[in-house]
Short mmCIF file of C-alpha atoms in Angstrom, two decimals:
data_model
loop_
_atom_site.label_atom_id
_atom_site.label_comp_id
_atom_site.label_asym_id
_atom_site.label_seq_id
_atom_site.Cartn_x
_atom_site.Cartn_y
_atom_site.Cartn_z
CA UNK A 1 29.98 -13.84 4.40
CA UNK A 2 27.22 -12.34 2.27
CA UNK A 3 27.86 -10.32 -0.95
CA UNK A 4 25.20 -7.64 0.15
CA UNK A 5 23.00 -7.52 3.78
CA UNK A 6 19.94 -5.58 4.22
CA UNK A 7 17.66 -4.94 7.25
CA UNK A 8 14.70 -6.50 6.33
CA UNK A 9 10.96 -4.85 6.80
CA UNK A 10 8.48 -7.66 5.24
CA UNK A 11 5.31 -5.97 6.09
CA UNK A 12 2.18 -7.98 7.24
CA UNK A 13 1.14 -9.52 3.63
CA UNK A 14 4.50 -11.19 3.17
CA UNK A 15 3.67 -13.03 7.11
CA UNK A 16 3.64 -17.11 6.82
CA UNK A 17 0.14 -17.70 5.15
CA UNK A 18 -0.52 -13.91 4.84
CA UNK A 19 -1.91 -13.42 1.32
CA UNK A 20 1.75 -12.65 0.10
CA UNK A 21 2.98 -15.48 1.63
CA UNK A 22 4.07 -16.72 -1.84
CA UNK A 23 5.82 -13.47 -3.01
CA UNK A 24 8.03 -13.93 0.74
CA UNK A 25 8.68 -17.75 -0.43
CA UNK A 26 9.86 -16.57 -3.97
CA UNK A 27 12.21 -13.20 -2.65
CA UNK A 28 13.85 -15.57 -0.26
CA UNK A 29 14.71 -17.97 -3.48
CA UNK A 30 15.86 -15.16 -5.28
CA UNK A 31 18.38 -14.15 -2.66
CA UNK A 32 19.71 -16.89 -1.74
CA UNK A 33 20.53 -17.62 -5.59
CA UNK A 34 21.71 -13.71 -5.67
CA UNK A 35 23.83 -13.95 -2.10
CA UNK A 36 21.28 -11.09 -0.08
CA UNK A 37 21.43 -11.51 3.19
CA UNK A 38 18.00 -9.85 4.38
CA UNK A 39 17.74 -10.18 8.49
CA UNK A 40 14.49 -9.37 9.82
CA UNK A 41 14.30 -6.32 11.81
CA UNK A 42 13.39 -7.99 15.70
CA UNK A 43 9.62 -7.04 16.46
CA UNK A 44 8.90 -5.04 13.53
CA UNK A 45 5.09 -3.26 13.28
CA UNK A 46 2.98 -2.65 10.57
CA UNK A 47 3.10 0.83 8.84
CA UNK A 48 -0.49 1.77 8.79
CA UNK A 49 -0.68 1.20 5.02
CA UNK A 50 -1.91 3.91 3.03
CA UNK A 51 -5.85 2.89 4.73
CA UNK A 52 -5.13 3.42 8.04
CA UNK A 53 -5.31 7.50 7.73
CA UNK A 54 -8.39 7.95 9.56
CA UNK A 55 -7.98 6.74 12.87
CA UNK A 56 -4.46 7.17 12.16
CA UNK A 57 -4.02 11.27 11.38
CA UNK A 58 -0.50 12.25 10.67
CA UNK A 59 1.79 11.84 14.32
CA UNK A 60 0.71 8.29 14.80
CA UNK A 61 1.53 6.90 11.53
CA UNK A 62 5.32 8.50 11.58
CA UNK A 63 5.36 7.55 15.15
CA UNK A 64 4.71 3.27 13.89
CA UNK A 65 7.26 3.90 10.62
CA UNK A 66 9.64 5.64 13.03
CA UNK A 67 9.65 2.78 15.58
CA UNK A 68 11.10 0.44 12.82
CA UNK A 69 13.78 2.48 11.87
CA UNK A 70 14.92 2.77 15.40
CA UNK A 71 14.91 -1.16 15.78
CA UNK A 72 16.47 -1.87 12.48
CA UNK A 73 19.30 1.03 13.61
CA UNK A 74 19.39 -0.58 17.08
CA UNK A 75 19.55 -4.29 15.94
CA UNK A 76 21.36 -4.16 12.35
CA UNK A 77 23.48 -0.60 12.23
CA UNK A 78 24.28 0.20 9.09
CA UNK A 79 22.23 -1.32 7.15
CA UNK A 80 19.59 -0.06 5.01
CA UNK A 81 16.17 -1.34 5.52
CA UNK A 82 14.86 -3.18 2.19
CA UNK A 83 11.04 -3.88 2.22
CA UNK A 84 9.48 -5.71 -0.80
CA UNK A 85 6.24 -4.05 -0.47
CA UNK A 86 4.65 -1.21 -2.16
CA UNK A 87 2.94 0.39 0.34
CA UNK A 88 5.34 -0.44 3.23
CA UNK A 89 8.11 0.69 1.20
CA UNK A 90 6.47 4.41 0.21
CA UNK A 91 5.08 4.96 4.12
CA UNK A 92 8.07 4.27 5.41
CA UNK A 93 10.15 6.36 2.87
CA UNK A 94 7.61 9.52 3.25
CA UNK A 95 7.52 9.66 7.05
CA UNK A 96 12.19 9.13 6.89
CA UNK A 97 11.35 12.35 4.63
CA UNK A 98 9.29 14.07 6.35
CA UNK A 99 11.01 13.61 9.71
CA UNK A 100 14.27 14.88 7.75
CA UNK A 101 12.35 17.72 6.70
CA UNK A 102 10.88 19.00 10.02
CA UNK A 103 12.72 19.23 13.54
CA UNK A 104 9.29 19.87 15.34
CA UNK A 105 8.15 16.42 13.75
CA UNK A 106 10.90 15.04 14.68
CA UNK A 107 10.82 16.06 18.19
CA UNK A 108 7.16 15.09 18.89
CA UNK A 109 8.30 11.15 17.00
CA UNK A 110 10.85 10.81 19.30
CA UNK A 111 8.81 12.22 22.63
CA UNK A 112 6.36 9.55 21.94
CA UNK A 113 9.03 6.79 20.76
CA UNK A 114 10.42 7.51 23.96
CA UNK A 115 7.15 5.23 25.85
CA UNK A 116 8.36 2.71 23.99
CA UNK A 117 12.03 3.02 25.11
CA UNK A 118 13.19 3.95 21.30
CA UNK A 119 15.31 6.52 20.13
CA UNK A 120 15.55 7.40 16.61
CA UNK A 121 18.70 8.06 14.63
CA UNK A 122 17.94 9.06 11.12
CA UNK A 123 20.72 7.10 9.70
CA UNK A 124 19.28 4.04 8.13
CA UNK A 125 17.88 4.42 4.29
CA UNK A 126 14.57 2.65 3.31
CA UNK A 127 14.71 0.85 -0.37
CA UNK A 128 12.31 -1.04 -2.01
CA UNK A 129 13.66 -4.70 -3.01
CA UNK A 130 13.30 -3.82 -7.00
CA UNK A 131 15.64 -0.78 -6.30
CA UNK A 132 18.57 -2.67 -4.57
CA UNK A 133 18.24 -4.90 -7.41
CA UNK A 134 18.69 -2.56 -9.80
CA UNK A 135 21.22 -0.24 -8.29
CA UNK A 136 23.20 -2.52 -6.24
CA UNK A 137 23.24 -4.93 -9.00
CA UNK A 138 22.19 -3.81 -12.40
CA UNK A 139 20.53 -5.62 -15.23
CA UNK A 140 23.87 -7.27 -16.22
CA UNK A 141 24.41 -8.86 -12.82
CA UNK A 142 20.71 -9.83 -12.40
CA UNK A 143 21.47 -11.84 -15.84
CA UNK A 144 24.10 -14.11 -14.56
CA UNK A 145 22.83 -16.62 -12.92
CA UNK A 146 20.10 -17.10 -15.53
CA UNK A 147 20.17 -21.21 -16.21
CA UNK A 148 16.21 -21.22 -17.62
CA UNK A 149 15.51 -17.89 -19.84
CA UNK A 150 11.71 -17.34 -19.40
CA UNK A 151 11.58 -17.96 -23.46
CA UNK A 152 8.19 -18.35 -25.51
CA UNK A 153 6.68 -16.37 -22.40
CA UNK A 154 4.76 -13.16 -22.97
CA UNK A 155 4.80 -10.26 -19.92
CA UNK A 156 2.18 -7.78 -19.42
CA UNK A 157 4.51 -5.69 -16.97
CA UNK A 158 2.23 -4.06 -14.23
CA UNK A 159 4.00 -1.69 -12.30
CA UNK A 160 1.21 -0.08 -10.82
CA UNK A 161 1.02 2.65 -8.23
CA UNK A 162 2.96 2.45 -5.30
CA UNK A 163 6.28 1.53 -6.36
CA UNK A 164 6.42 3.98 -8.91
CA UNK A 165 4.66 7.08 -7.41
CA UNK A 166 5.32 9.47 -5.84
CA UNK A 167 9.00 8.21 -5.08
CA UNK A 168 9.48 5.65 -8.08
CA UNK A 169 12.67 3.94 -8.99
CA UNK A 170 15.37 6.27 -9.75
CA UNK A 171 15.51 7.57 -13.52
CA UNK A 172 12.34 6.21 -14.26
CA UNK A 173 9.30 8.35 -15.64
CA UNK A 174 6.34 7.87 -13.88
CA UNK A 175 4.41 7.47 -16.73
CA UNK A 176 6.13 4.68 -18.64
CA UNK A 177 8.78 3.29 -16.43
CA UNK A 178 10.93 0.58 -18.01
CA UNK A 179 11.98 -1.23 -15.51
CA UNK A 180 9.94 -4.33 -15.28
CA UNK A 181 10.32 -4.81 -18.98
CA UNK A 182 14.03 -4.87 -18.74
CA UNK A 183 13.97 -6.60 -15.97
CA UNK A 184 11.58 -9.13 -17.87
CA UNK A 185 13.63 -9.33 -20.83
CA UNK A 186 16.86 -9.41 -18.49
CA UNK A 187 15.51 -13.25 -17.75
CA UNK A 188 14.92 -14.00 -21.48
CA UNK A 189 11.26 -13.45 -21.25
CA UNK A 190 9.20 -10.93 -23.56
CA UNK A 191 7.70 -7.86 -22.20
CA UNK A 192 4.72 -6.58 -23.82
CA UNK A 193 6.48 -2.92 -24.28
CA UNK A 194 3.21 -1.30 -25.18
CA UNK A 195 0.84 -2.46 -21.77
CA UNK A 196 -1.36 0.64 -21.82
CA UNK A 197 -2.53 -0.31 -18.40
CA UNK A 198 1.18 -0.27 -17.03
CA UNK A 199 0.38 2.35 -14.33
CA UNK A 200 -2.80 2.00 -13.48
CA UNK A 201 -4.57 1.81 -10.19
CA UNK A 202 -5.80 -1.68 -9.08
CA UNK A 203 -8.16 0.43 -6.57
CA UNK A 204 -5.92 -0.34 -3.67
CA UNK A 205 -8.10 -0.97 -0.70
CA UNK A 206 -11.09 0.32 -2.12
CA UNK A 207 -11.26 -3.39 -3.77
CA UNK A 208 -12.28 -4.41 -0.31
CA UNK A 209 -14.66 -1.15 0.72
CA UNK A 210 -15.92 -0.25 -3.06
CA UNK A 211 -15.42 -3.36 -4.85
CA UNK A 212 -17.69 -2.38 -7.65
CA UNK A 213 -16.03 0.49 -8.38
CA UNK A 214 -12.20 -0.82 -8.17
CA UNK A 215 -13.32 -4.19 -10.58
CA UNK A 216 -13.39 -1.47 -13.11
CA UNK A 217 -9.88 -0.71 -12.61
CA UNK A 218 -8.95 -4.39 -12.57
CA UNK A 219 -10.73 -5.36 -15.50
CA UNK A 220 -9.20 -2.74 -17.70
CA UNK A 221 -5.89 -4.39 -16.68
CA UNK A 222 -6.53 -7.69 -17.37
CA UNK A 223 -8.53 -7.43 -20.60
CA UNK A 224 -5.41 -5.37 -21.77
CA UNK A 225 -3.03 -7.99 -20.65
CA UNK A 226 -5.40 -10.19 -23.32
CA UNK A 227 -5.67 -7.66 -26.36
CA UNK A 228 -2.22 -7.20 -25.99
CA UNK A 229 -1.44 -10.98 -26.39
CA UNK A 230 0.40 -11.46 -22.68
CA UNK A 231 0.39 -15.08 -21.05
CA UNK A 232 0.77 -13.89 -17.69
CA UNK A 233 0.97 -10.23 -15.50
CA UNK A 234 4.10 -9.51 -13.67
CA UNK A 235 4.36 -7.06 -10.76
CA UNK A 236 5.94 -5.72 -7.74
CA UNK A 237 3.46 -5.09 -5.73
CA UNK A 238 1.52 -7.51 -3.41
CA UNK A 239 -1.64 -5.57 -3.29
CA UNK A 240 -1.48 -5.50 -6.87
CA UNK A 241 -0.87 -9.04 -7.48
CA UNK A 242 -3.71 -9.96 -5.09
CA UNK A 243 -6.32 -7.75 -6.23
CA UNK A 244 -5.59 -8.77 -9.78
CA UNK A 245 -5.37 -11.96 -9.12
CA UNK A 246 -8.36 -12.96 -7.07
CA UNK A 247 -10.99 -11.07 -8.14
CA UNK A 248 -11.22 -12.02 -11.42
CA UNK A 249 -13.64 -14.64 -11.21
CA UNK A 250 -15.96 -11.96 -9.61
CA UNK A 251 -15.18 -9.54 -12.76
CA UNK A 252 -16.05 -12.71 -15.04
CA UNK A 253 -19.83 -12.32 -12.91
CA UNK A 254 -20.14 -9.24 -13.33
CA UNK A 255 -19.27 -8.32 -16.85
CA UNK A 256 -19.44 -11.99 -17.86
CA UNK A 257 -15.80 -12.05 -19.08
CA UNK A 258 -13.39 -15.47 -18.89
CA UNK A 259 -10.86 -13.95 -17.03
CA UNK A 260 -8.28 -16.17 -16.55
CA UNK A 261 -4.65 -14.61 -16.45
CA UNK A 262 -2.01 -15.73 -13.31
CA UNK A 263 -0.17 -12.88 -11.77
CA UNK A 264 3.18 -13.13 -10.59
CA UNK A 265 5.78 -11.52 -8.89
CA UNK A 266 9.58 -10.12 -10.67
CA UNK A 267 10.98 -12.43 -7.74
CA UNK A 268 9.38 -15.73 -8.85
CA UNK A 269 10.16 -14.96 -12.50
CA UNK A 270 13.75 -14.81 -11.23
CA UNK A 271 13.60 -18.05 -9.03
CA UNK A 272 12.86 -20.06 -11.88
CA UNK A 273 15.07 -17.85 -14.39
CA UNK A 274 17.79 -18.93 -11.95
CA UNK A 275 16.65 -22.46 -12.07
CA UNK A 276 14.61 -22.93 -9.13
CA UNK A 277 11.80 -25.22 -8.20
CA UNK A 278 7.66 -24.49 -8.72
CA UNK A 279 7.81 -24.76 -4.35
CA UNK A 280 10.34 -22.40 -4.38
CA UNK A 281 9.25 -19.66 -6.77
CA UNK A 282 6.22 -19.92 -4.27
CA UNK A 283 3.78 -21.05 -7.96
CA UNK A 284 2.01 -23.30 -5.83
CA UNK A 285 0.76 -20.09 -3.82
CA UNK A 286 -0.94 -19.03 -7.13
CA UNK A 287 -4.68 -18.85 -6.85
CA UNK A 288 -4.49 -18.90 -10.98
CA UNK A 289 -1.72 -21.36 -11.90
CA UNK A 290 0.97 -19.60 -13.75
CA UNK A 291 1.39 -22.67 -16.04
CA UNK A 292 3.91 -21.49 -18.89
CA UNK A 293 6.18 -20.82 -15.76
CA UNK A 294 5.55 -24.04 -13.87
CA UNK A 295 6.47 -26.10 -17.51
CA UNK A 296 9.80 -24.23 -17.44
CA UNK A 297 10.90 -24.76 -13.71
CA UNK A 298 10.43 -28.55 -13.82
CA UNK A 299 12.55 -28.78 -17.05
CA UNK A 300 15.56 -29.65 -16.60
CA UNK A 301 18.86 -27.75 -17.75
CA UNK A 302 21.22 -29.71 -19.80
CA UNK A 303 25.05 -28.90 -19.28
CA UNK B 24 -17.02 14.60 18.56
CA UNK B 25 -20.28 17.04 18.44
CA UNK B 26 -18.53 18.84 21.10
CA UNK B 27 -14.90 18.83 19.02
CA UNK B 28 -17.11 20.24 16.26
CA UNK B 29 -18.86 23.20 17.90
CA UNK B 30 -15.61 24.32 19.78
CA UNK B 31 -13.95 24.41 15.71
CA UNK B 32 -17.06 26.62 14.59
CA UNK B 33 -16.29 29.06 17.59
CA UNK B 34 -12.52 28.70 16.73
CA UNK B 35 -12.66 29.58 13.22
CA UNK B 36 -15.80 31.13 12.82
CA UNK B 37 -16.23 32.54 8.97
CA UNK B 38 -12.91 30.98 8.60
CA UNK B 39 -12.56 27.84 7.30
CA UNK B 40 -8.98 28.19 4.88
CA UNK B 41 -7.18 28.96 8.37
CA UNK B 42 -8.88 25.56 9.71
CA UNK B 43 -7.50 23.63 6.95
CA UNK B 44 -4.16 25.41 7.29
CA UNK B 45 -3.81 24.33 11.28
CA UNK B 46 -5.38 21.37 11.61
CA UNK B 47 -5.57 19.37 7.80
CA UNK B 48 -2.56 17.59 7.29
CA UNK B 49 -0.33 19.30 4.55
CA UNK B 50 -3.60 21.54 4.65
CA UNK B 51 -1.59 25.05 4.32
CA UNK B 52 -0.93 23.61 0.68
CA UNK B 53 -4.38 24.21 -0.09
CA UNK B 54 -4.07 27.98 -1.05
CA UNK B 55 -1.46 26.86 -3.54
CA UNK B 56 -3.99 24.92 -6.04
CA UNK B 57 -4.35 27.12 -9.08
CA UNK B 58 -7.53 25.24 -10.20
CA UNK B 59 -6.33 23.55 -12.99
CA UNK B 60 -7.74 20.39 -12.67
CA UNK B 61 -5.36 17.93 -13.52
CA UNK B 62 -5.87 16.16 -10.28
CA UNK B 63 -8.87 15.57 -11.00
CA UNK B 64 -8.58 14.44 -14.52
CA UNK B 65 -5.69 12.14 -13.65
CA UNK B 66 -7.68 10.19 -10.66
CA UNK B 67 -8.71 6.75 -10.89
CA UNK B 68 -12.12 7.24 -9.30
CA UNK B 69 -12.60 10.35 -10.87
CA UNK B 70 -16.05 9.86 -12.26
CA UNK B 71 -17.25 8.75 -8.41
CA UNK B 72 -16.13 11.97 -6.39
CA UNK B 73 -18.93 14.29 -5.95
CA UNK B 74 -16.54 16.91 -5.33
CA UNK B 75 -13.29 16.43 -7.07
CA UNK B 76 -10.07 17.67 -5.54
CA UNK B 77 -9.80 20.96 -7.48
CA UNK B 78 -13.27 21.82 -6.30
CA UNK B 79 -12.68 20.78 -2.63
CA UNK B 80 -9.71 23.47 -2.73
CA UNK B 81 -12.28 25.69 -4.09
CA UNK B 82 -14.99 25.21 -1.88
CA UNK B 83 -12.72 25.28 1.43
CA UNK B 84 -11.63 28.74 0.09
CA UNK B 85 -14.56 29.66 -0.10
CA UNK B 86 -15.62 28.47 3.16
CA UNK B 87 -18.01 26.00 2.32
CA UNK B 88 -16.78 23.53 5.41
CA UNK B 89 -20.30 21.83 5.87
CA UNK B 90 -20.60 20.94 2.56
CA UNK B 91 -16.71 20.11 2.50
CA UNK B 92 -16.47 17.83 5.65
CA UNK B 93 -19.56 15.99 5.23
CA UNK B 94 -18.91 14.93 1.61
CA UNK B 95 -17.46 11.43 1.25
CA UNK B 96 -15.55 12.58 -1.70
CA UNK B 97 -12.04 12.46 -0.49
CA UNK B 98 -12.79 9.18 0.50
CA UNK B 99 -12.43 7.52 -2.64
CA UNK B 100 -9.07 8.69 -2.70
CA UNK B 101 -7.45 5.33 -3.50
CA UNK B 102 -3.73 6.51 -2.53
CA UNK B 103 -2.49 6.19 -6.02
CA UNK B 104 -0.17 9.28 -5.97
CA UNK B 105 -1.39 9.98 -9.80
CA UNK B 106 -2.36 13.82 -8.51
CA UNK B 107 0.58 14.55 -6.84
CA UNK B 108 3.41 13.15 -9.46
CA UNK B 109 1.24 15.21 -12.07
CA UNK B 110 0.39 18.59 -9.68
CA UNK B 111 2.25 21.56 -11.69
CA UNK B 112 2.54 23.29 -8.22
CA UNK B 113 3.45 19.69 -6.70
CA UNK B 114 0.93 19.64 -4.06
CA UNK B 115 0.68 17.07 -1.57
CA UNK B 116 -3.00 15.79 -2.75
CA UNK B 117 -3.09 12.83 -1.53
CA UNK B 118 -2.23 13.49 1.46
CA UNK B 119 -4.58 16.61 1.90
CA UNK B 120 -7.16 13.97 1.10
CA UNK B 121 -6.57 11.99 3.72
CA UNK B 122 -6.37 15.15 5.55
CA UNK B 123 -9.61 16.21 5.18
CA UNK B 124 -10.61 12.75 5.74
CA UNK B 125 -9.31 12.18 9.04
CA UNK B 126 -9.97 15.56 10.22
CA UNK B 127 -14.14 14.99 8.80
CA UNK B 128 -13.83 12.00 10.95
CA UNK B 129 -12.84 12.98 14.00
CA UNK B 130 -15.21 15.97 14.35
CA UNK B 131 -17.89 13.26 13.96
CA UNK B 132 -18.85 15.11 10.60
CA UNK B 133 -17.58 12.50 8.10
CA UNK B 134 -20.47 9.99 6.46
CA UNK B 135 -21.03 7.40 8.88
CA UNK B 136 -21.86 4.57 5.98
CA UNK B 137 -19.15 5.39 3.87
CA UNK B 138 -17.98 1.98 3.16
CA UNK B 139 -14.03 3.26 3.09
CA UNK B 140 -14.51 5.52 6.39
CA UNK B 141 -15.38 2.23 7.75
CA UNK B 142 -12.51 -0.13 6.42
CA UNK B 143 -10.05 2.74 7.28
CA UNK B 144 -11.08 2.76 10.83
CA UNK B 145 -11.18 -1.11 11.12
CA UNK B 146 -7.44 -1.17 9.64
CA UNK B 147 -6.03 1.00 11.69
CA UNK B 148 -7.62 -0.82 15.00
CA UNK B 149 -6.70 -4.11 13.69
CA UNK B 150 -2.82 -3.14 12.83
CA UNK B 151 -2.60 -1.41 15.72
CA UNK B 152 -4.08 -4.03 18.60
CA UNK B 153 -1.12 -6.30 18.14
CA UNK B 154 1.27 -4.54 15.91
CA UNK B 155 0.31 -6.13 12.83
CA UNK B 156 -2.49 -7.08 10.40
CA UNK B 157 -4.55 -10.21 10.94
CA UNK B 158 -6.04 -10.49 7.38
CA UNK B 159 -8.31 -12.76 8.41
CA UNK B 160 -10.50 -10.51 11.42
CA UNK B 161 -9.43 -7.39 9.07
CA UNK B 162 -11.89 -9.42 6.04
CA UNK B 163 -14.46 -10.43 8.67
CA UNK B 164 -14.92 -7.32 10.27
CA UNK B 165 -15.50 -5.70 7.08
CA UNK B 166 -18.28 -8.60 5.45
CA UNK B 167 -19.84 -8.12 9.15
CA UNK B 168 -19.80 -4.31 9.61
CA UNK B 169 -23.67 -4.00 8.37
CA UNK B 170 -24.41 -6.90 10.96
CA UNK B 171 -24.58 -10.43 11.06
CA UNK B 172 -27.11 -11.59 8.52
CA UNK B 173 -25.65 -9.26 5.96
CA UNK B 174 -21.89 -10.32 7.22
CA UNK B 175 -23.00 -14.15 6.23
CA UNK B 176 -24.96 -13.25 3.06
CA UNK B 177 -21.32 -11.46 2.13
CA UNK B 178 -19.11 -14.03 3.39
CA UNK B 179 -20.91 -16.60 1.01
CA UNK B 180 -21.06 -14.56 -2.25
CA UNK B 181 -17.02 -14.48 -2.00
CA UNK B 182 -16.88 -17.77 0.05
CA UNK B 183 -14.71 -19.76 -3.11
CA UNK B 184 -12.20 -16.12 -2.78
CA UNK B 185 -11.72 -17.02 0.51
CA UNK B 186 -11.45 -20.87 -0.46
CA UNK B 187 -8.88 -20.41 -2.99
CA UNK B 188 -6.65 -18.12 -0.91
CA UNK B 189 -6.51 -20.68 1.60
CA UNK B 190 -5.94 -23.68 -0.95
CA UNK B 191 -2.81 -21.71 -2.01
CA UNK B 192 -1.62 -21.37 1.83
CA UNK B 193 -2.21 -17.33 1.50
CA UNK B 194 -5.08 -17.16 4.46
CA UNK B 195 -4.95 -18.88 7.56
CA UNK B 196 -7.95 -20.16 9.32
CA UNK B 197 -6.06 -19.98 12.98
CA UNK B 198 -5.85 -16.34 12.44
CA UNK B 199 -9.26 -16.19 14.30
CA UNK B 200 -7.62 -17.66 17.22
CA UNK B 201 -4.13 -16.00 17.71
CA UNK B 202 -2.68 -14.27 14.92
CA UNK B 203 0.61 -12.68 13.68
CA UNK B 204 1.47 -9.56 16.56
CA UNK B 205 4.19 -7.66 18.04
CA UNK B 206 6.19 -8.54 21.27
CA UNK B 207 5.74 -5.21 22.69
CA UNK B 208 2.49 -4.53 22.15
CA UNK B 209 2.24 -2.18 25.53
CA UNK B 210 5.21 -0.09 24.29
CA UNK B 211 3.37 0.27 20.77
CA UNK B 212 0.15 1.12 22.69
CA UNK B 213 2.06 3.47 24.94
CA UNK B 214 3.92 5.09 22.00
CA UNK B 215 0.68 6.05 20.17
CA UNK B 216 -1.19 6.88 22.75
CA UNK B 217 1.54 9.66 23.45
CA UNK B 218 1.48 10.44 19.67
CA UNK B 219 -2.41 11.33 20.01
CA UNK B 220 -1.69 13.31 22.94
CA UNK B 221 1.16 15.17 21.50
CA UNK B 222 -0.68 15.82 18.13
CA UNK B 223 -4.27 17.15 20.12
CA UNK B 224 -2.28 19.23 21.78
CA UNK B 225 -0.50 20.74 18.06
CA UNK B 226 -3.41 21.06 16.47
CA UNK B 227 -5.63 22.75 19.18
CA UNK B 228 -7.87 19.92 20.03
CA UNK B 229 -7.29 19.89 23.86
CA UNK B 230 -7.68 23.68 24.40
#
């Protein structure tokens, strides 16, 4: 019997061989250690993400999210829905709140859901994986399984936008959230606490459509990490991770910089600190290798 | 699309604020803006907006319909929600920007070649086709949206990014043939069709 059980909403980028596949690998390893059972919501669909708005309009977007809720309530009753992707979490949370606030919107959503043979009951809570770690476990509990403290690595905690705004993690400030730094310290790493690009937007989907504008954002994010002596960036968001990691080579071309800063997930840090291998931490899925983390991962722990 | 616009002009003659209130997502908040400018100052893409949110709100109230709906400004929104959390009156600015963009798109007034408008439509069609995003088709779709030659050039210029992801096993070439998808595609399509129908009725598009 697992200690904690959740209905899991992985989102499109976390699927096999998709852009955040390594995030998923590390989340699975981390959950194994913490005795968390994530059960994928059967036949879940895309949340529409933040950029689908032109085609979707308001109701269709909410209906997409409501379908996932309804499936979760039907197959995994009583479980909170947990998302690892920032945009999935935000979109789903917004839908949940909107449906609770408007009986008209709820009735319209139910009418559309009926076409797929579903009904939404409004029971399941929507939570982010980080929320679960902090609220259901807490830093002390998360420190217990640490066998390889991340000593000697300096992390720039890049929280980004959507795990921070508009909902954020309970009790944290929008301007200077501390949870990621605290998480790094819990794992024995050193957090760059005055990292000034902590909550800067990476450009989101506009990194694809209008790259020259968003690359300026990404440049600032990476540059500041270097300026503060960070060895790598750590983030809770799959789009932040992808944007900030894979466009560094483009930015080097555009601005003549020599960026080569690894961008990792909190779950990769946790997996390594908990004794996981390079593979279990999904570190083989980095475009820019996180060598310092790999060195710790291959170290043999003396008992 | 053109007919929709003519119909809207007739219906809301000289009252663009009312049109926005009734037809744009969260549009009823527009009149609450007190013109402090915190949204515009907080926006990471602020320098790229011809008319930042504060200005758009004023223009809506001033009835400058054509100028607002043909603007490419609201397409600059990266959905970072900085404006939302800082707005002293707690206006859902991000949603209003998306709402304005969507409405302008539906009326056929949004700038045709605005790259984020194209990407947004591409994304929605991509994810609703099978119920899940096909990242490879989405990326190639964007590259090739300006024609075949332009697409080849873009794909070639960014080839090392694709290769990096491929080597990291974060890109699957077989997605071109068969990507991820939901089992109940039929149900999803029927459900979305119904949702459009209801929304058109609610917003008076069908009358």
